[in-house]
Amino acid sequence: MDHKVYPVPPEPSAPPAHSREPSISTQSSGSTIAIQMPDEHALRKEQEKSLMHADAAAEAGVHKKYPPPQPMPKDFIYKVPQPLPRDHPSVIAAHRKRRRCGGCCCCLAYMCATLAILIVVLGIAALVAYLVLQPKTPDFSVSDATVASFNLTSTPTSPSNAVSGVSQYLNADVTFNVSAENPNKKIGIYYDEVDVTLFYEGEQIGQGSIPAFYQGHRNTTILLLHMVGKDVAMTPAIGSGLQTALKDSASTVLLHARTLTTVRVKVGGWKSGASKFEVDCDVEMSNPSAPNPRVLNKNCSFKVKKIRIL
């Protein structure tokens, strides 16, 4: 073991007078001074003892200052963080934020957010479906007409249909050839029974219907629409005007047909709910009471009244 150098400890105190250690006595001017000399062997032992104590103390100090590494306790490694105290600023801020959104306000906010997300999703789905299917409205037109009767009488054919103050009654029996076209490539159309009403100058003069049918992709169907009006009471102004037109073989008559029908759309194996559509057609005919009347002009419009997907 290497020894460190330490300062020499102070000399021991003088031994008692009866010690056997040698001493030197001097006399000067009538006084005697005794100088005791330390024992060399005892002095060496004292130095060695002091060195040993110093080494032990130094070694103990080193071990105390630099202890050997110890393994980290498991409770420290896996220790779960303790919750923050209630008076912590972050806890107070979070509590205030929760208090701002409470009860009905939070429910309303969540409902609005959910509704907005649902609207966006449905909008995207509708846009994708529109781009893929490219739907188009059906096209209707009147190509021809066959008139069985179209005349005015002063009395109704059935007495039960007589109306007080009315002097003119119309009896009409007309069959129209209606062309229905489905221009869609991927969409089929189911039509429920189609009820049609015929008007002249805003007054109803006949009714008819078309049976339910299905129209496939890119299909054109010719339909026969039989319209009948019996003992229709005409107002004096409209009745007199129609009578004047029927007496002139070169005159024309403008009729208006209107229908509100229910349709369902078929895409692949999927069938939609019932939707409502209105079809209005203006038909100009030559004098219907003359021989071989014909359709001169026609204009049909298709309007969506109600759409139901499911």
XYZ file of C-alpha atoms in Angstrom:
310
model
C 0.000 0.000 0.000
C 1.247 3.400 -0.975
C 1.417 5.846 1.907
C 0.536 9.471 1.588
C 2.729 12.157 3.057
C 1.163 14.039 5.886
C 2.603 16.798 8.053
C 4.517 15.632 11.083
C 2.329 15.859 14.137
C 3.388 18.156 16.929
C 5.918 16.850 19.335
C 4.590 15.151 22.403
C 4.508 17.041 25.629
C 7.428 16.762 27.984
C 7.434 13.573 30.041
C 7.144 13.804 33.779
C 10.139 14.412 35.913
C 10.531 10.759 36.896
C 10.881 9.663 33.192
C 14.088 7.848 32.329
C 14.492 9.738 29.010
C 17.797 11.530 28.847
C 17.829 15.264 29.342
C 20.326 17.999 28.980
C 20.739 20.493 31.743
C 22.424 23.836 31.329
C 23.175 26.443 33.798
C 23.389 30.076 33.016
C 23.735 32.910 35.347
C 22.826 30.952 38.396
C 19.724 29.270 36.834
C 19.375 25.777 35.550
C 17.457 24.902 32.293
C 16.612 21.251 31.739
C 15.868 20.160 28.096
C 14.350 16.712 27.803
C 15.128 14.874 24.503
C 12.296 12.714 23.001
C 12.749 9.003 22.587
C 13.356 8.189 18.929
C 11.607 4.819 19.056
C 8.458 6.199 20.674
C 8.385 9.067 18.239
C 8.493 6.714 15.268
C 5.681 4.566 16.656
C 3.582 7.644 17.166
C 4.155 8.735 13.579
C 3.254 5.312 12.177
C 0.123 5.217 14.272
C -0.898 8.637 13.030
C -0.302 7.585 9.435
C -2.425 4.460 9.844
C -5.288 6.477 11.307
C -5.020 8.976 8.468
C -5.040 6.224 5.830
C -8.089 4.573 7.389
C -9.934 7.861 7.579
C -9.038 8.710 3.972
C -10.129 5.284 2.733
C -13.417 5.522 4.630
C -13.988 8.977 3.161
C -13.417 7.775 -0.419
C -15.917 4.930 -0.070
C -18.420 7.243 1.488
C -18.100 9.820 -1.268
C -18.120 7.395 -4.171
C -20.431 4.485 -3.277
C -20.631 1.565 -5.696
C -23.479 1.752 -8.291
C -26.725 0.236 -7.164
C -29.461 -1.219 -9.473
C -32.471 1.072 -10.022
C -35.447 -0.056 -7.943
C -38.423 -1.384 -9.882
C -40.864 0.851 -8.100
C -38.980 3.801 -9.536
C -38.804 2.448 -13.057
C -42.470 1.482 -13.283
C -43.816 4.174 -11.097
C -47.124 5.661 -12.399
C -47.155 9.466 -12.413
C -49.242 10.854 -9.635
C -52.221 13.065 -10.594
C -51.697 16.765 -10.400
C -53.119 18.544 -7.368
C -56.407 20.360 -7.734
C -54.815 23.735 -7.285
C -52.438 23.178 -10.203
C -52.963 25.827 -12.973
C -53.473 23.257 -15.719
C -56.092 21.389 -13.663
C -57.946 24.628 -12.950
C -57.898 25.628 -16.658
C -59.234 22.236 -17.769
C -61.979 22.375 -15.150
C -63.034 25.827 -16.326
C -63.111 24.623 -19.952
C -65.351 21.710 -19.009
C -67.644 24.006 -17.135
C -68.058 26.246 -20.185
C -69.407 23.326 -22.252
C -71.977 21.625 -20.131
C -75.303 19.872 -20.516
C -77.437 20.975 -23.464
C -74.703 23.119 -25.031
C -72.356 20.166 -25.464
C -75.148 17.909 -26.746
C -76.211 20.549 -29.262
C -72.634 21.034 -30.409
C -72.127 17.289 -30.861
C -75.422 16.962 -32.739
C -74.528 19.844 -35.049
C -71.096 18.369 -35.712
C -72.583 14.933 -36.432
C -75.217 16.445 -38.720
C -72.588 18.446 -40.593
C -70.440 15.334 -41.089
C -73.477 13.370 -42.275
C -74.425 16.092 -44.757
C -70.881 16.186 -46.128
C -70.777 12.384 -46.487
C -74.174 12.269 -48.209
C -73.160 15.137 -50.476
C -69.995 13.332 -51.516
C -71.960 10.108 -52.099
C -74.553 11.968 -54.199
C -71.828 13.651 -56.227
C -70.106 10.331 -56.914
C -73.431 8.724 -57.894
C -74.243 11.634 -60.211
C -70.845 11.445 -61.917
C -71.107 7.681 -62.360
C -74.770 7.427 -63.411
C -75.195 10.835 -65.116
C -79.003 10.764 -64.670
C -81.306 12.485 -67.173
C -85.004 13.252 -66.995
C -87.383 11.253 -69.195
C -88.770 12.882 -72.309
C -92.489 12.875 -73.227
C -94.193 14.008 -76.390
C -97.542 13.598 -78.184
C -97.072 12.257 -81.683
C -100.661 11.786 -82.924
C -104.304 11.866 -81.867
C -107.463 10.058 -82.845
C -110.743 11.843 -82.207
C -113.881 9.723 -81.809
C -116.094 12.658 -80.806
C -115.654 16.288 -79.893
C -118.895 18.286 -79.979
C -121.111 20.631 -78.011
C -124.768 19.985 -77.132
C -127.392 22.136 -75.495
C -128.567 19.360 -73.190
C -126.632 16.641 -71.402
C -126.874 13.067 -72.623
C -127.863 12.037 -69.126
C -130.459 14.166 -67.314
C -128.680 13.571 -64.017
C -125.724 15.615 -65.360
C -127.797 18.727 -65.994
C -126.518 21.902 -64.313
C -128.728 24.886 -63.633
C -127.853 27.914 -65.761
C -125.644 25.941 -68.191
C -126.750 25.732 -71.826
C -123.740 24.004 -73.409
C -122.248 20.585 -72.638
C -119.119 19.066 -74.171
C -118.667 15.408 -75.016
C -115.139 14.421 -75.987
C -113.466 11.115 -76.764
C -109.834 11.501 -77.838
C -106.941 9.015 -77.873
C -103.427 10.416 -77.890
C -100.280 8.571 -78.913
C -97.740 9.439 -76.225
C -94.042 8.761 -76.669
C -92.026 8.193 -73.451
C -88.233 8.054 -73.788
C -85.701 6.998 -71.145
C -82.291 8.412 -72.221
C -80.327 6.978 -69.273
C -77.661 4.352 -69.865
C -77.680 2.727 -66.415
C -81.066 3.661 -64.950
C -84.395 1.907 -65.412
C -87.713 3.568 -64.488
C -90.828 2.028 -62.926
C -94.024 4.035 -63.526
C -97.075 3.556 -61.369
C -100.494 4.035 -62.977
C -100.488 7.459 -64.636
C -103.668 9.542 -64.236
C -104.030 12.348 -66.795
C -106.418 15.317 -66.818
C -107.339 17.233 -69.997
C -108.088 20.972 -69.915
C -109.466 23.537 -72.339
C -109.097 27.201 -71.433
C -108.407 26.198 -67.829
C -111.539 24.039 -67.474
C -111.360 20.283 -67.091
C -112.963 18.537 -70.055
C -111.692 14.931 -69.792
C -109.757 12.304 -67.871
C -107.679 9.249 -68.749
C -104.998 6.918 -67.421
C -102.022 4.846 -68.519
C -101.377 1.462 -66.845
C -98.211 0.964 -64.806
C -95.164 -0.054 -66.841
C -91.387 -0.415 -66.657
C -89.001 1.335 -69.013
C -85.477 -0.025 -69.430
C -82.209 1.681 -70.324
C -82.287 3.864 -73.434
C -85.810 2.781 -74.244
C -88.646 4.542 -76.107
C -92.191 3.380 -75.378
C -95.339 4.389 -77.297
C -98.334 4.694 -74.991
C -102.038 5.095 -75.831
C -103.787 7.673 -73.657
C -107.579 7.487 -73.926
C -109.260 10.696 -72.701
C -113.015 10.876 -72.179
C -115.239 13.743 -71.126
C -119.003 13.292 -70.808
C -121.565 16.034 -70.309
C -118.969 18.582 -69.251
C -120.757 21.793 -68.321
C -119.177 24.792 -70.088
C -119.396 28.374 -68.911
C -121.116 30.725 -71.366
C -117.927 32.540 -72.393
C -115.795 29.408 -72.915
C -118.671 27.468 -74.470
C -119.429 30.176 -77.049
C -115.764 30.531 -77.968
C -115.353 26.772 -78.453
C -118.528 26.613 -80.537
C -117.199 29.335 -82.845
C -113.907 27.447 -83.275
C -115.620 24.133 -84.045
C -117.771 25.724 -86.783
C -114.623 26.911 -88.609
C -112.924 23.958 -90.322
C -109.605 25.869 -90.536
C -109.509 26.758 -86.844
C -107.282 25.129 -84.219
C -107.914 24.096 -80.610
C -105.290 24.297 -77.867
C -105.594 21.581 -75.235
C -103.560 21.092 -72.076
C -102.837 17.710 -70.448
C -101.431 17.387 -66.921
C -100.380 14.369 -64.914
C -98.814 13.766 -61.499
C -97.197 10.357 -61.503
C -95.155 8.216 -59.116
C -91.933 6.662 -60.360
C -89.174 4.479 -58.920
C -85.641 4.293 -60.204
C -83.749 1.025 -60.651
C -79.950 0.900 -60.689
C -78.592 -2.626 -60.950
C -80.380 -4.616 -58.257
C -81.275 -1.545 -56.181
C -84.705 0.077 -56.382
C -85.385 3.551 -55.006
C -88.380 4.830 -53.095
C -91.404 6.464 -54.699
C -90.819 9.920 -56.175
C -93.396 12.350 -57.557
C -93.142 13.923 -61.021
C -95.435 16.244 -62.924
C -95.743 16.221 -66.700
C -97.482 19.084 -68.526
C -98.164 18.983 -72.256
C -99.648 21.674 -74.486
C -101.150 20.171 -77.612
C -102.411 22.257 -80.544
C -104.795 20.375 -82.802
C -106.612 21.121 -85.982
C -110.367 21.371 -85.676
C -111.234 18.182 -83.729
C -114.763 18.075 -85.125
C -113.468 18.053 -88.723
C -112.455 14.863 -90.501
C -108.945 13.529 -89.810
C -107.775 15.998 -87.129
C -104.085 15.997 -86.387
C -101.616 17.300 -83.859
C -99.916 20.450 -85.091
C -97.678 21.438 -82.168
C -96.820 19.929 -78.829
C -94.670 20.979 -75.932
C -94.163 18.825 -72.818
C -92.322 19.659 -69.616
C -91.147 17.360 -66.838
C -91.031 18.698 -63.268
C -89.781 17.021 -60.108
C -92.179 17.420 -57.190
C -90.735 15.038 -54.627
C -87.655 12.818 -54.557
C -87.296 9.838 -52.236
C -84.106 7.801 -52.311
C -85.075 5.023 -49.906
